[in-house]
Amino acid sequence: MRKAQAKKLPLAPDPKFNDRLVTRFVNTMMWDGKKTVAFNIFYTAIDKVANATGEDGYEVWKKALQNVTPAVEVRSRRIGGATFQIPSEVRADRKISLSMKWLIRYSRDRNGKTMADKLSNEIIAASKGEGGAFKKKEDTHRMAEANKAFSHFKI
């Protein structure tokens, strides 16, 4: 790298909850720059979560995000002709990114009529410790545990 790394621009907090994390989630979910559509999907999903659980939808979403956040991951490293899966801790920024990406990806894979339905169902499942995104986190942790023997090959 010849030049200095680009500075991260600060995100504006969302209008309803005044939270930068919500804006980041919506930016991750957004397609083709349609931010208003993404915000509408998110807010509708949060309302559906609140109706389904009887709790604050925003708090359930935060709990779901926390349940899906990984602590360790495996990274491939080539050593002497062999490729090893080396477990490593996940940076704080990457933890959030991964959890958001998984929640959105497994929401899209669910069956439901609208994206808001799919997202609300995945949020409810993740907050209970179920669903595709939570399973992905568990699989990642299991993989890291299985490859603990290679942890001395630090990256």
PDB file of C-alpha atoms in Angstrom:
ATOM      1  CA  MET A   1       0.000   0.000   0.000  1.00  0.00           C
ATOM      2  CA  ARG A   2       1.478   3.289  -1.065  1.00  0.00           C
ATOM      3  CA  LYS A   3      -1.084   5.717   0.240  1.00  0.00           C
ATOM      4  CA  ALA A   4      -2.682   6.121   3.631  1.00  0.00           C
ATOM      5  CA  GLN A   5      -5.824   4.127   4.251  1.00  0.00           C
ATOM      6  CA  ALA A   6      -9.063   5.997   3.614  1.00  0.00           C
ATOM      7  CA  LYS A   7     -10.774   7.430   6.678  1.00  0.00           C
ATOM      8  CA  LYS A   8     -14.132   5.924   7.619  1.00  0.00           C
ATOM      9  CA  LEU A   9     -16.947   8.415   7.292  1.00  0.00           C
ATOM     10  CA  PRO A  10     -19.213   8.581  10.338  1.00  0.00           C
ATOM     11  CA  LEU A  11     -22.709   7.166   9.808  1.00  0.00           C
ATOM     12  CA  ALA A  12     -25.750   9.292  10.472  1.00  0.00           C
ATOM     13  CA  PRO A  13     -28.087   7.833  13.122  1.00  0.00           C
ATOM     14  CA  ASP A  14     -31.450   6.593  11.856  1.00  0.00           C
ATOM     15  CA  PRO A  15     -34.505   8.856  12.268  1.00  0.00           C
ATOM     16  CA  LYS A  16     -36.668   6.565  14.440  1.00  0.00           C
ATOM     17  CA  PHE A  17     -34.318   5.023  17.037  1.00  0.00           C
ATOM     18  CA  ASN A  18     -31.434   7.517  16.677  1.00  0.00           C
ATOM     19  CA  ASP A  19     -28.974   4.616  16.466  1.00  0.00           C
ATOM     20  CA  ARG A  20     -25.991   4.332  14.116  1.00  0.00           C
ATOM     21  CA  LEU A  21     -26.182   0.520  14.296  1.00  0.00           C
ATOM     22  CA  VAL A  22     -29.626   0.602  12.661  1.00  0.00           C
ATOM     23  CA  THR A  23     -28.251   2.743   9.817  1.00  0.00           C
ATOM     24  CA  ARG A  24     -25.392   0.292   9.357  1.00  0.00           C
ATOM     25  CA  PHE A  25     -27.829  -2.631   9.277  1.00  0.00           C
ATOM     26  CA  VAL A  26     -30.043  -0.857   6.717  1.00  0.00           C
ATOM     27  CA  ASN A  27     -26.986  -0.013   4.575  1.00  0.00           C
ATOM     28  CA  THR A  28     -26.018  -3.689   4.604  1.00  0.00           C
ATOM     29  CA  MET A  29     -29.542  -4.734   3.642  1.00  0.00           C
ATOM     30  CA  MET A  30     -29.973  -2.072   0.932  1.00  0.00           C
ATOM     31  CA  TRP A  31     -29.966  -2.993  -2.773  1.00  0.00           C
ATOM     32  CA  ASP A  32     -29.306  -0.587  -5.669  1.00  0.00           C
ATOM     33  CA  GLY A  33     -29.009   2.437  -3.359  1.00  0.00           C
ATOM     34  CA  LYS A  34     -32.679   2.238  -2.346  1.00  0.00           C
ATOM     35  CA  LYS A  35     -32.234   3.347   1.239  1.00  0.00           C
ATOM     36  CA  THR A  36     -35.832   4.460   1.819  1.00  0.00           C
ATOM     37  CA  VAL A  37     -37.100   1.039   0.755  1.00  0.00           C
ATOM     38  CA  ALA A  38     -34.559  -0.628   3.073  1.00  0.00           C
ATOM     39  CA  PHE A  39     -35.611   1.599   6.009  1.00  0.00           C
ATOM     40  CA  ASN A  40     -39.286   0.798   5.364  1.00  0.00           C
ATOM     41  CA  ILE A  41     -38.508  -2.944   5.335  1.00  0.00           C
ATOM     42  CA  PHE A  42     -36.538  -2.654   8.582  1.00  0.00           C
ATOM     43  CA  TYR A  43     -39.130  -0.579  10.453  1.00  0.00           C
ATOM     44  CA  THR A  44     -41.969  -2.841   9.269  1.00  0.00           C
ATOM     45  CA  ALA A  45     -40.011  -5.890  10.417  1.00  0.00           C
ATOM     46  CA  ILE A  46     -39.382  -4.290  13.839  1.00  0.00           C
ATOM     47  CA  ASP A  47     -43.119  -3.551  14.196  1.00  0.00           C
ATOM     48  CA  LYS A  48     -43.950  -7.163  13.273  1.00  0.00           C
ATOM     49  CA  VAL A  49     -41.431  -8.427  15.839  1.00  0.00           C
ATOM     50  CA  ALA A  50     -43.043  -6.196  18.498  1.00  0.00           C
ATOM     51  CA  ASN A  51     -46.527  -7.505  17.611  1.00  0.00           C
ATOM     52  CA  ALA A  52     -45.416 -11.143  17.562  1.00  0.00           C
ATOM     53  CA  THR A  53     -43.383 -11.125  20.797  1.00  0.00           C
ATOM     54  CA  GLY A  54     -45.194  -8.460  22.820  1.00  0.00           C
ATOM     55  CA  GLU A  55     -41.814  -6.896  23.648  1.00  0.00           C
ATOM     56  CA  ASP A  56     -40.005  -3.861  22.256  1.00  0.00           C
ATOM     57  CA  GLY A  57     -39.032  -4.840  18.679  1.00  0.00           C
ATOM     58  CA  TYR A  58     -35.865  -2.748  18.760  1.00  0.00           C
ATOM     59  CA  GLU A  59     -34.609  -4.521  21.910  1.00  0.00           C
ATOM     60  CA  VAL A  60     -35.424  -7.937  20.407  1.00  0.00           C
ATOM     61  CA  TRP A  61     -33.432  -6.959  17.280  1.00  0.00           C
ATOM     62  CA  LYS A  62     -30.447  -5.910  19.420  1.00  0.00           C
ATOM     63  CA  LYS A  63     -30.623  -9.197  21.340  1.00  0.00           C
ATOM     64  CA  ALA A  64     -30.825 -11.152  18.059  1.00  0.00           C
ATOM     65  CA  LEU A  65     -27.777  -9.306  16.731  1.00  0.00           C
ATOM     66  CA  GLN A  66     -25.889 -10.051  19.941  1.00  0.00           C
ATOM     67  CA  ASN A  67     -26.836 -13.762  19.781  1.00  0.00           C
ATOM     68  CA  VAL A  68     -25.558 -14.032  16.203  1.00  0.00           C
ATOM     69  CA  THR A  69     -22.250 -12.211  16.824  1.00  0.00           C
ATOM     70  CA  PRO A  70     -19.251 -14.586  16.529  1.00  0.00           C
ATOM     71  CA  ALA A  71     -16.262 -14.475  18.884  1.00  0.00           C
ATOM     72  CA  VAL A  72     -13.874 -16.649  16.843  1.00  0.00           C
ATOM     73  CA  GLU A  73     -13.545 -17.648  13.203  1.00  0.00           C
ATOM     74  CA  VAL A  74     -11.210 -19.817  11.141  1.00  0.00           C
ATOM     75  CA  ARG A  75      -8.886 -18.401   8.524  1.00  0.00           C
ATOM     76  CA  SER A  76      -7.009 -20.434   5.924  1.00  0.00           C
ATOM     77  CA  ARG A  77      -3.228 -20.302   6.018  1.00  0.00           C
ATOM     78  CA  ARG A  78      -0.897 -22.180   3.732  1.00  0.00           C
ATOM     79  CA  ILE A  79       2.101 -23.669   5.519  1.00  0.00           C
ATOM     80  CA  GLY A  80       4.559 -25.910   3.689  1.00  0.00           C
ATOM     81  CA  GLY A  81       2.191 -27.106   0.989  1.00  0.00           C
ATOM     82  CA  ALA A  82      -0.706 -27.815   3.343  1.00  0.00           C
ATOM     83  CA  THR A  83      -3.603 -25.486   4.054  1.00  0.00           C
ATOM     84  CA  PHE A  84      -4.635 -25.197   7.688  1.00  0.00           C
ATOM     85  CA  GLN A  85      -7.799 -23.690   9.136  1.00  0.00           C
ATOM     86  CA  ILE A  86      -6.423 -21.496  11.909  1.00  0.00           C
ATOM     87  CA  PRO A  87      -8.835 -20.176  14.571  1.00  0.00           C
ATOM     88  CA  SER A  88      -8.497 -16.486  15.367  1.00  0.00           C
ATOM     89  CA  GLU A  89     -10.461 -13.912  17.311  1.00  0.00           C
ATOM     90  CA  VAL A  90     -12.715 -11.624  15.336  1.00  0.00           C
ATOM     91  CA  ARG A  91     -12.098  -7.851  15.389  1.00  0.00           C
ATOM     92  CA  ALA A  92     -14.915  -5.818  16.970  1.00  0.00           C
ATOM     93  CA  ASP A  93     -15.842  -4.108  13.707  1.00  0.00           C
ATOM     94  CA  ARG A  94     -15.883  -7.402  11.802  1.00  0.00           C
ATOM     95  CA  LYS A  95     -18.044  -9.060  14.483  1.00  0.00           C
ATOM     96  CA  ILE A  96     -20.807  -6.556  13.822  1.00  0.00           C
ATOM     97  CA  SER A  97     -20.419  -6.848  10.046  1.00  0.00           C
ATOM     98  CA  LEU A  98     -20.592 -10.645  10.119  1.00  0.00           C
ATOM     99  CA  SER A  99     -23.614 -10.756  12.402  1.00  0.00           C
ATOM    100  CA  MET A 100     -25.511  -8.280  10.221  1.00  0.00           C
ATOM    101  CA  LYS A 101     -24.590 -10.060   6.996  1.00  0.00           C
ATOM    102  CA  TRP A 102     -25.638 -13.446   8.404  1.00  0.00           C
ATOM    103  CA  LEU A 103     -28.937 -12.111   9.745  1.00  0.00           C
ATOM    104  CA  ILE A 104     -29.784 -10.549   6.376  1.00  0.00           C
ATOM    105  CA  ARG A 105     -28.581 -13.509   4.300  1.00  0.00           C
ATOM    106  CA  TYR A 106     -30.568 -16.079   6.246  1.00  0.00           C
ATOM    107  CA  SER A 107     -33.585 -13.753   6.254  1.00  0.00           C
ATOM    108  CA  ARG A 108     -33.509 -13.691   2.469  1.00  0.00           C
ATOM    109  CA  ASP A 109     -33.281 -17.496   2.370  1.00  0.00           C
ATOM    110  CA  ARG A 110     -36.363 -17.918   4.575  1.00  0.00           C
ATOM    111  CA  ASN A 111     -39.797 -18.425   3.106  1.00  0.00           C
ATOM    112  CA  GLY A 112     -42.299 -15.649   3.555  1.00  0.00           C
ATOM    113  CA  LYS A 113     -44.246 -13.237   1.418  1.00  0.00           C
ATOM    114  CA  THR A 114     -42.277 -10.028   1.953  1.00  0.00           C
ATOM    115  CA  MET A 115     -38.730  -9.248   3.068  1.00  0.00           C
ATOM    116  CA  ALA A 116     -40.175  -7.610   6.202  1.00  0.00           C
ATOM    117  CA  ASP A 117     -41.895 -10.928   7.105  1.00  0.00           C
ATOM    118  CA  LYS A 118     -38.722 -12.902   6.479  1.00  0.00           C
ATOM    119  CA  LEU A 119     -36.566 -10.461   8.448  1.00  0.00           C
ATOM    120  CA  SER A 120     -38.964 -10.342  11.406  1.00  0.00           C
ATOM    121  CA  ASN A 121     -39.101 -14.158  11.562  1.00  0.00           C
ATOM    122  CA  GLU A 122     -35.302 -14.425  11.453  1.00  0.00           C
ATOM    123  CA  ILE A 123     -34.932 -11.739  14.162  1.00  0.00           C
ATOM    124  CA  ILE A 124     -37.381 -13.575  16.433  1.00  0.00           C
ATOM    125  CA  ALA A 125     -35.614 -16.904  15.802  1.00  0.00           C
ATOM    126  CA  ALA A 126     -32.150 -15.396  16.418  1.00  0.00           C
ATOM    127  CA  SER A 127     -33.266 -13.733  19.651  1.00  0.00           C
ATOM    128  CA  LYS A 128     -34.386 -17.164  20.907  1.00  0.00           C
ATOM    129  CA  GLY A 129     -31.113 -18.786  19.829  1.00  0.00           C
ATOM    130  CA  GLU A 130     -32.542 -20.504  16.757  1.00  0.00           C
ATOM    131  CA  GLY A 131     -32.592 -19.901  13.004  1.00  0.00           C
ATOM    132  CA  GLY A 132     -30.053 -19.979  10.199  1.00  0.00           C
ATOM    133  CA  ALA A 133     -27.915 -17.055  11.361  1.00  0.00           C
ATOM    134  CA  PHE A 134     -27.533 -18.491  14.874  1.00  0.00           C
ATOM    135  CA  LYS A 135     -26.692 -21.913  13.399  1.00  0.00           C
ATOM    136  CA  LYS A 136     -23.995 -20.261  11.256  1.00  0.00           C
ATOM    137  CA  LYS A 137     -22.429 -18.749  14.384  1.00  0.00           C
ATOM    138  CA  GLU A 138     -22.526 -22.119  16.155  1.00  0.00           C
ATOM    139  CA  ASP A 139     -20.928 -23.828  13.117  1.00  0.00           C
ATOM    140  CA  THR A 140     -18.187 -21.192  13.014  1.00  0.00           C
ATOM    141  CA  HIS A 141     -17.429 -21.695  16.711  1.00  0.00           C
ATOM    142  CA  ARG A 142     -17.484 -25.477  16.306  1.00  0.00           C
ATOM    143  CA  MET A 143     -15.054 -25.252  13.385  1.00  0.00           C
ATOM    144  CA  ALA A 144     -12.692 -23.059  15.444  1.00  0.00           C
ATOM    145  CA  GLU A 145     -12.900 -25.498  18.363  1.00  0.00           C
ATOM    146  CA  ALA A 146     -12.119 -28.462  16.085  1.00  0.00           C
ATOM    147  CA  ASN A 147      -9.044 -26.704  14.690  1.00  0.00           C
ATOM    148  CA  LYS A 148      -7.754 -25.467  18.047  1.00  0.00           C
ATOM    149  CA  ALA A 149      -4.648 -27.644  17.574  1.00  0.00           C
ATOM    150  CA  PHE A 150      -3.456 -25.290  14.814  1.00  0.00           C
ATOM    151  CA  SER A 151      -3.860 -22.098  16.834  1.00  0.00           C
ATOM    152  CA  HIS A 152      -0.076 -21.834  17.312  1.00  0.00           C
ATOM    153  CA  PHE A 153       0.208 -20.986  13.569  1.00  0.00           C
ATOM    154  CA  LYS A 154      -0.815 -17.405  14.268  1.00  0.00           C
ATOM    155  CA  ILE A 155      -1.776 -15.288  11.285  1.00  0.00           C
TER     156      ILE A 155
END
